[in-house]
PDB file of C-alpha atoms in Angstrom:
ATOM      1  CA  MET A 814      99.056 -11.378  42.295  1.00 59.00           C
ATOM      2  CA  ASP A 815      98.302 -14.391  44.454  1.00 72.00           C
ATOM      3  CA  PRO A 816      94.523 -15.088  44.694  1.00 69.00           C
ATOM      4  CA  LEU A 817      94.903 -15.340  48.476  1.00 77.00           C
ATOM      5  CA  ASP A 818      96.126 -11.728  48.619  1.00 78.00           C
ATOM      6  CA  ILE A 819      93.037 -10.564  46.733  1.00 71.00           C
ATOM      7  CA  VAL A 820      90.612 -12.610  48.829  1.00 78.00           C
ATOM      8  CA  SER A 821      92.254 -11.485  52.068  1.00 74.00           C
ATOM      9  CA  GLY A 822      92.490  -7.826  51.091  1.00 72.00           C
ATOM     10  CA  THR A 823      89.105  -7.171  49.493  1.00 76.00           C
ATOM     11  CA  GLY A 824      86.434  -5.246  51.370  1.00 80.00           C
ATOM     12  CA  ASP A 825      83.826  -7.770  50.216  1.00 85.00           C
ATOM     13  CA  ALA A 826      83.175 -10.877  52.271  1.00 92.00           C
ATOM     14  CA  ALA A 827      84.950 -13.839  50.715  1.00 92.00           C
ATOM     15  CA  PHE A 828      85.827 -17.403  51.560  1.00 93.00           C
ATOM     16  CA  ALA A 829      87.226 -20.401  49.727  1.00 91.00           C
ATOM     17  CA  THR A 830      86.645 -24.140  49.850  1.00 92.00           C
ATOM     18  CA  ASP A 831      88.695 -27.081  48.640  1.00 91.00           C
ATOM     19  CA  GLU A 832      87.505 -29.969  46.474  1.00 90.00           C
ATOM     20  CA  GLN A 833      86.078 -31.683  49.565  1.00 90.00           C
ATOM     21  CA  GLU A 834      83.901 -28.644  50.392  1.00 91.00           C
ATOM     22  CA  ARG A 835      86.014 -27.702  53.424  1.00 92.00           C
ATOM     23  CA  ILE A 836      86.584 -24.023  54.162  1.00 93.00           C
ATOM     24  CA  VAL A 837      90.254 -23.137  53.636  1.00 91.00           C
ATOM     25  CA  ILE A 838      90.071 -19.313  53.536  1.00 89.00           C
ATOM     26  CA  TRP A 839      87.740 -16.997  55.484  1.00 92.00           C
ATOM     27  CA  ASN A 840      88.561 -13.296  55.230  1.00 91.00           C
ATOM     28  CA  LYS A 841      88.008 -10.553  57.789  1.00 90.00           C
ATOM     29  CA  SER A 842      85.020  -9.139  55.886  1.00 91.00           C
ATOM     30  CA  ALA A 843      83.348 -12.562  56.102  1.00 94.00           C
ATOM     31  CA  GLU A 844      84.002 -12.503  59.845  1.00 94.00           C
ATOM     32  CA  ARG A 845      82.260  -9.141  60.151  1.00 93.00           C
ATOM     33  CA  LEU A 846      79.317 -10.051  57.919  1.00 94.00           C
ATOM     34  CA  LEU A 847      78.600 -13.546  59.216  1.00 96.00           C
ATOM     35  CA  GLY A 848      79.943 -13.371  62.765  1.00 96.00           C
ATOM     36  CA  TYR A 849      82.143 -16.474  62.560  1.00 96.00           C
ATOM     37  CA  LYS A 850      85.855 -16.112  63.355  1.00 95.00           C
ATOM     38  CA  ALA A 851      88.127 -17.723  60.772  1.00 93.00           C
ATOM     39  CA  GLU A 852      89.576 -20.091  63.374  1.00 93.00           C
ATOM     40  CA  SER A 853      86.114 -21.490  64.124  1.00 95.00           C
ATOM     41  CA  VAL A 854      85.206 -22.378  60.523  1.00 95.00           C
ATOM     42  CA  LEU A 855      88.491 -23.415  58.861  1.00 94.00           C
ATOM     43  CA  GLY A 856      88.334 -27.090  57.937  1.00 93.00           C
ATOM     44  CA  LYS A 857      84.552 -27.255  58.335  1.00 94.00           C
ATOM     45  CA  SER A 858      82.114 -27.981  55.522  1.00 93.00           C
ATOM     46  CA  CYS A 859      80.765 -24.747  54.060  1.00 92.00           C
ATOM     47  CA  TYR A 860      77.182 -26.109  53.988  1.00 92.00           C
ATOM     48  CA  ASP A 861      77.306 -26.681  57.748  1.00 93.00           C
ATOM     49  CA  VAL A 862      78.305 -23.047  58.289  1.00 95.00           C
ATOM     50  CA  LEU A 863      76.129 -21.220  55.733  1.00 94.00           C
ATOM     51  CA  CYS A 864      73.055 -23.499  55.744  1.00 92.00           C
ATOM     52  CA  GLY A 865      72.098 -21.899  52.414  1.00 92.00           C
ATOM     53  CA  ARG A 866      68.502 -21.950  51.184  1.00 89.00           C
ATOM     54  CA  ASP A 867      66.925 -20.850  47.931  1.00 79.00           C
ATOM     55  CA  VAL A 868      64.324 -18.088  47.632  1.00 67.00           C
ATOM     56  CA  PHE A 869      61.560 -20.593  48.415  1.00 71.00           C
ATOM     57  CA  GLY A 870      63.215 -21.781  51.628  1.00 79.00           C
ATOM     58  CA  ASN A 871      64.412 -25.099  50.195  1.00 85.00           C
ATOM     59  CA  CYS A 872      67.824 -26.424  51.256  1.00 87.00           C
ATOM     60  CA  PHE A 873      70.416 -25.212  48.736  1.00 85.00           C
ATOM     61  CA  CYS A 874      73.679 -26.158  50.481  1.00 86.00           C
ATOM     62  CA  SER A 875      74.361 -29.831  51.115  1.00 84.00           C
ATOM     63  CA  GLY A 876      77.112 -32.421  51.105  1.00 82.00           C
ATOM     64  CA  ASP A 877      76.435 -33.024  47.414  1.00 83.00           C
ATOM     65  CA  CYS A 878      77.297 -29.491  46.274  1.00 87.00           C
ATOM     66  CA  ALA A 879      76.356 -28.601  42.698  1.00 87.00           C
ATOM     67  CA  LEU A 880      79.222 -26.088  42.542  1.00 88.00           C
ATOM     68  CA  GLN A 881      81.718 -28.871  43.243  1.00 88.00           C
ATOM     69  CA  HIS A 882      80.314 -30.993  40.416  1.00 89.00           C
ATOM     70  CA  MET A 883      80.478 -28.033  38.033  1.00 91.00           C
ATOM     71  CA  ALA A 884      84.062 -27.268  39.053  1.00 89.00           C
ATOM     72  CA  ARG A 885      85.091 -30.880  38.377  1.00 89.00           C
ATOM     73  CA  ARG A 886      83.502 -30.678  34.930  1.00 89.00           C
ATOM     74  CA  HIS A 887      85.230 -27.305  34.294  1.00 87.00           C
ATOM     75  CA  GLU A 888      81.865 -25.636  33.760  1.00 88.00           C
ATOM     76  CA  ALA A 889      81.447 -21.889  34.195  1.00 85.00           C
ATOM     77  CA  ILE A 890      79.622 -21.105  37.445  1.00 88.00           C
ATOM     78  CA  ARG A 891      77.325 -18.124  36.994  1.00 85.00           C
ATOM     79  CA  HIS A 892      76.303 -15.542  39.560  1.00 84.00           C
ATOM     80  CA  PHE A 893      73.543 -16.744  41.904  1.00 88.00           C
ATOM     81  CA  GLU A 894      71.677 -15.724  45.043  1.00 88.00           C
ATOM     82  CA  MET A 895      70.666 -17.623  48.166  1.00 90.00           C
ATOM     83  CA  GLU A 896      69.736 -17.034  51.783  1.00 92.00           C
ATOM     84  CA  ILE A 897      72.486 -17.735  54.312  1.00 94.00           C
ATOM     85  CA  ARG A 898      72.746 -17.895  58.094  1.00 93.00           C
ATOM     86  CA  THR A 899      74.959 -15.891  60.448  1.00 95.00           C
ATOM     87  CA  GLN A 900      76.484 -17.201  63.671  1.00 95.00           C
ATOM     88  CA  SER A 901      73.656 -15.591  65.645  1.00 95.00           C
ATOM     89  CA  GLY A 902      71.051 -17.507  63.605  1.00 92.00           C
ATOM     90  CA  ARG A 903      69.887 -14.504  61.591  1.00 92.00           C
ATOM     91  CA  THR A 904      69.345 -15.186  57.883  1.00 91.00           C
ATOM     92  CA  PHE A 905      69.609 -12.817  54.939  1.00 91.00           C
ATOM     93  CA  PRO A 906      69.807 -13.058  51.133  1.00 90.00           C
ATOM     94  CA  ALA A 907      73.245 -12.716  49.558  1.00 91.00           C
ATOM     95  CA  SER A 908      74.623 -12.613  46.036  1.00 89.00           C
ATOM     96  CA  PHE A 909      77.531 -14.880  45.104  1.00 92.00           C
ATOM     97  CA  SER A 910      80.164 -14.823  42.395  1.00 89.00           C
ATOM     98  CA  ILE A 911      82.409 -17.865  42.082  1.00 90.00           C
ATOM     99  CA  VAL A 912      85.941 -18.346  40.777  1.00 87.00           C
ATOM    100  CA  VAL A 913      87.528 -21.803  40.558  1.00 89.00           C
ATOM    101  CA  VAL A 914      91.307 -21.714  41.090  1.00 86.00           C
ATOM    102  CA  PRO A 915      93.084 -24.829  39.687  1.00 86.00           C
ATOM    103  CA  GLY A 916      95.288 -26.831  42.025  1.00 81.00           C
ATOM    104  CA  PRO A 917      98.461 -28.819  41.343  1.00 80.00           C
ATOM    105  CA  ARG A 918      96.426 -31.752  40.004  1.00 82.00           C
ATOM    106  CA  PRO A 919      93.236 -31.892  37.894  1.00 79.00           C
ATOM    107  CA  SER A 920      91.382 -33.474  40.809  1.00 84.00           C
ATOM    108  CA  ARG A 921      92.281 -30.595  43.142  1.00 86.00           C
ATOM    109  CA  PHE A 922      90.924 -27.082  43.032  1.00 89.00           C
ATOM    110  CA  THR A 923      89.826 -24.220  45.258  1.00 88.00           C
ATOM    111  CA  VAL A 924      86.424 -22.564  44.916  1.00 91.00           C
ATOM    112  CA  VAL A 925      86.519 -18.866  45.846  1.00 91.00           C
ATOM    113  CA  HIS A 926      83.153 -17.421  46.949  1.00 92.00           C
ATOM    114  CA  LEU A 927      82.689 -13.630  46.774  1.00 91.00           C
ATOM    115  CA  LEU A 928      79.481 -12.463  48.433  1.00 91.00           C
ATOM    116  CA  GLN A 929      77.512  -9.422  49.501  1.00 86.00           C
ATOM    117  CA  PRO A 930      74.051  -8.814  50.936  1.00 88.00           C
ATOM    118  CA  ILE A 931      71.662  -8.349  48.037  1.00 83.00           C
ATOM    119  CA  ASP A 932      70.585  -4.897  49.171  1.00 67.00           C
ATOM    120  CA  GLY A 933      74.212  -3.658  49.160  1.00 44.00           C
ATOM    121  CA  ARG A 934      76.329  -2.400  46.261  1.00 42.00           C
ATOM    122  CA  THR A 935      78.475  -5.213  44.887  1.00 43.00           C
ATOM    123  CA  GLU A 936      81.801  -5.321  43.081  1.00 48.00           C
ATOM    124  CA  ALA A 937      81.973  -9.091  43.160  1.00 48.00           C
ATOM    125  CA  HIS A 938      82.168  -9.542  39.390  1.00 46.00           C
ATOM    126  CA  GLU A 939      85.168  -7.220  39.134  1.00 51.00           C
ATOM    127  CA  LEU A 940      86.819  -9.008  42.056  1.00 53.00           C
ATOM    128  CA  ALA A 941      86.172 -12.325  40.342  1.00 51.00           C
ATOM    129  CA  ARG A 942      87.937 -11.015  37.241  1.00 50.00           C
ATOM    130  CA  ARG A 943      90.928  -9.905  39.327  1.00 56.00           C
ATOM    131  CA  VAL A 944      91.137 -13.242  41.124  1.00 54.00           C
ATOM    132  CA  LEU A 945      90.983 -15.095  37.822  1.00 51.00           C
ATOM    133  CA  THR A 946      93.736 -12.908  36.381  1.00 53.00           C
ATOM    134  CA  GLY A 947      95.985 -13.728  39.307  1.00 52.00           C
ATOM    135  CA  ALA A 948      95.204 -17.437  39.366  1.00 47.00           C
ATOM    136  CA  PRO A 949      97.764 -20.092  38.363  1.00 47.00           C
ATOM    137  CA  ALA A 950      97.805 -21.220  34.746  1.00 43.00           C
ATOM    138  CA  PRO A 951      95.089 -23.797  34.004  1.00 43.00           C
ATOM    139  CA  ALA A 952      97.486 -26.224  32.322  1.00 47.00           C
ATOM    140  CA  LEU A 953      97.783 -28.963  34.921  1.00 43.00           C
ATOM    141  CA  PRO A 954      99.717 -32.245  35.112  1.00 46.00           C
ATOM    142  CA  GLU A 955      97.936 -35.571  34.992  1.00 53.00           C
ATOM    143  CA  ASP A 956      97.176 -37.362  38.248  1.00 49.00           C
ATOM    144  CA  PRO A 957      99.995 -39.798  39.094  1.00 47.00           C
ATOM    145  CA  PRO A 958      99.244 -43.542  39.221  1.00 48.00           C
ATOM    146  CA  ALA A 959      97.756 -44.707  42.497  1.00 45.00           C
ATOM    147  CA  ALA A 960     100.866 -46.767  43.267  1.00 41.00           C
ATOM    148  CA  SER A 961     103.070 -43.652  43.380  1.00 42.00           C
ATOM    149  CA  ALA A 962     100.625 -41.445  45.267  1.00 39.00           C
ATOM    150  CA  SER A 963     102.182 -42.028  48.682  1.00 42.00           C
ATOM    151  CA  ALA A 964     104.514 -39.037  48.938  1.00 49.00           C
ATOM    152  CA  THR A 965     106.294 -38.298  52.187  1.00 59.00           C
ATOM    153  CA  GLU A 966     104.637 -35.610  54.290  1.00 64.00           C
ATOM    154  CA  PRO A 967     106.442 -32.257  53.964  1.00 73.00           C
ATOM    155  CA  SER A 968     108.430 -31.137  56.995  1.00 86.00           C
ATOM    156  CA  LEU A 969     107.764 -27.500  57.921  1.00 91.00           C
ATOM    157  CA  THR A 970     109.587 -25.670  60.663  1.00 92.00           C
ATOM    158  CA  GLY A 971     107.707 -24.260  63.629  1.00 91.00           C
ATOM    159  CA  ARG A 972     108.040 -20.743  62.252  1.00 93.00           C
ATOM    160  CA  GLU A 973     106.778 -21.833  58.825  1.00 93.00           C
ATOM    161  CA  LEU A 974     103.725 -23.387  60.475  1.00 92.00           C
ATOM    162  CA  GLU A 975     103.112 -20.110  62.313  1.00 92.00           C
ATOM    163  CA  VAL A 976     103.243 -18.218  59.022  1.00 93.00           C
ATOM    164  CA  LEU A 977     100.942 -20.762  57.379  1.00 91.00           C
ATOM    165  CA  ARG A 978      98.350 -20.472  60.175  1.00 89.00           C
ATOM    166  CA  LEU A 979      98.376 -16.683  59.860  1.00 89.00           C
ATOM    167  CA  LEU A 980      97.910 -16.934  56.079  1.00 88.00           C
ATOM    168  CA  ALA A 981      94.902 -19.209  56.639  1.00 85.00           C
ATOM    169  CA  VAL A 982      93.083 -16.541  58.642  1.00 82.00           C
ATOM    170  CA  GLY A 983      93.662 -13.851  56.019  1.00 81.00           C
ATOM    171  CA  THR A 984      96.716 -12.104  57.486  1.00 85.00           C
ATOM    172  CA  SER A 985      98.753 -10.012  55.036  1.00 87.00           C
ATOM    173  CA  THR A 986     102.520 -10.320  54.627  1.00 89.00           C
ATOM    174  CA  GLN A 987     103.098  -7.057  56.499  1.00 90.00           C
ATOM    175  CA  GLU A 988     100.762  -8.111  59.320  1.00 91.00           C
ATOM    176  CA  ILE A 989     102.548 -11.471  59.627  1.00 92.00           C
ATOM    177  CA  ALA A 990     105.879  -9.661  59.908  1.00 92.00           C
ATOM    178  CA  ASP A 991     104.467  -7.360  62.595  1.00 93.00           C
ATOM    179  CA  THR A 992     102.853 -10.240  64.506  1.00 92.00           C
ATOM    180  CA  LEU A 993     105.999 -12.395  64.526  1.00 93.00           C
ATOM    181  CA  PHE A 994     108.415  -9.434  64.977  1.00 93.00           C
ATOM    182  CA  ILE A 995     110.332 -10.265  61.820  1.00 92.00           C
ATOM    183  CA  SER A 996     111.036  -8.309  58.646  1.00 92.00           C
ATOM    184  CA  VAL A 997     108.803  -8.428  55.566  1.00 91.00           C
ATOM    185  CA  ALA A 998     111.725  -9.911  53.609  1.00 91.00           C
ATOM    186  CA  THR A 999     112.074 -12.729  56.153  1.00 92.00           C
ATOM    187  CA  THR A1000     108.338 -13.323  56.005  1.00 92.00           C
ATOM    188  CA  ARG A1001     108.476 -13.616  52.214  1.00 91.00           C
ATOM    189  CA  ASN A1002     111.369 -16.075  52.518  1.00 92.00           C
ATOM    190  CA  HIS A1003     109.302 -18.232  54.869  1.00 93.00           C
ATOM    191  CA  ILE A1004     106.388 -18.150  52.401  1.00 92.00           C
ATOM    192  CA  GLN A1005     108.651 -19.173  49.521  1.00 91.00           C
ATOM    193  CA  HIS A1006     110.003 -22.076  51.581  1.00 92.00           C
ATOM    194  CA  ILE A1007     106.440 -23.152  52.381  1.00 92.00           C
ATOM    195  CA  LEU A1008     105.456 -23.105  48.695  1.00 90.00           C
ATOM    196  CA  TYR A1009     108.542 -25.130  47.791  1.00 89.00           C
ATOM    197  CA  LYS A1010     108.005 -27.749  50.505  1.00 90.00           C
ATOM    198  CA  LEU A1011     104.301 -28.157  49.756  1.00 89.00           C
ATOM    199  CA  GLU A1012     104.999 -28.216  46.001  1.00 86.00           C
ATOM    200  CA  VAL A1013     102.422 -25.527  45.231  1.00 84.00           C
ATOM    201  CA  HIS A1014     102.522 -22.242  43.331  1.00 82.00           C
ATOM    202  CA  SER A1015     100.504 -19.831  45.460  1.00 84.00           C
ATOM    203  CA  LYS A1016      99.636 -19.058  49.064  1.00 86.00           C
ATOM    204  CA  LEU A1017      96.039 -20.045  48.395  1.00 81.00           C
ATOM    205  CA  GLU A1018      97.137 -23.512  47.269  1.00 82.00           C
ATOM    206  CA  ALA A1019      99.487 -23.761  50.265  1.00 86.00           C
ATOM    207  CA  VAL A1020      96.689 -23.121  52.769  1.00 86.00           C
ATOM    208  CA  ALA A1021      94.381 -25.572  50.995  1.00 83.00           C
ATOM    209  CA  ALA A1022      97.107 -28.243  50.930  1.00 83.00           C
ATOM    210  CA  ALA A1023      97.943 -27.703  54.613  1.00 84.00           C
ATOM    211  CA  LEU A1024      94.323 -28.074  55.691  1.00 82.00           C
ATOM    212  CA  ARG A1025      93.876 -31.077  53.429  1.00 80.00           C
ATOM    213  CA  THR A1026      96.828 -32.867  55.032  1.00 82.00           C
ATOM    214  CA  HIS A1027      96.064 -31.615  58.571  1.00 83.00           C
ATOM    215  CA  LEU A1028      99.295 -29.641  58.839  1.00 84.00           C
ATOM    216  CA  ILE A1029      97.280 -26.792  60.410  1.00 82.00           C
TER     217      ILE A1029
END
């Protein structure tokens, strides 16, 4: 199963960031818990949105994110807690479980954050296991030489861009079909074409790549 399907479909609040700390996925449960609509936070830095602080009130989230450094070093990121801010300015403590999903190159990855208020019952660890099971294989190609890094920008059709934007805000395949008045089979064909053109292996990677290159 694609990690994006799990993140989008879980009842727990979840979001994902790319290797530059920009939010690339924000599910509907995160919208309900934190008050921010997906469209308003996609592409923004997660520390600007969450404004996380530790239990002593010290700034935890910043532009020099410890989670990003750990992901680059392929270190296991253990469960942690911090206080986060909602759109209305209210703060509350939340528990986090983290899964790092490898990208098409060693320098690229997506960090999936699964969170719940501390006083609520959490299934985040089980969700993390399911995401990890569905993630792409960790064997990754080496980064190409800098001289050959200038690949031509992929050309997506208007309909493919519509599908990609809907994926980015956590819309399921069936919901995309209903929204665009097309069949589920046609929707899946569009998704497969998107994956091929962006040279990625999952919908999660496709959304991250599209935001990274400003396609959406």
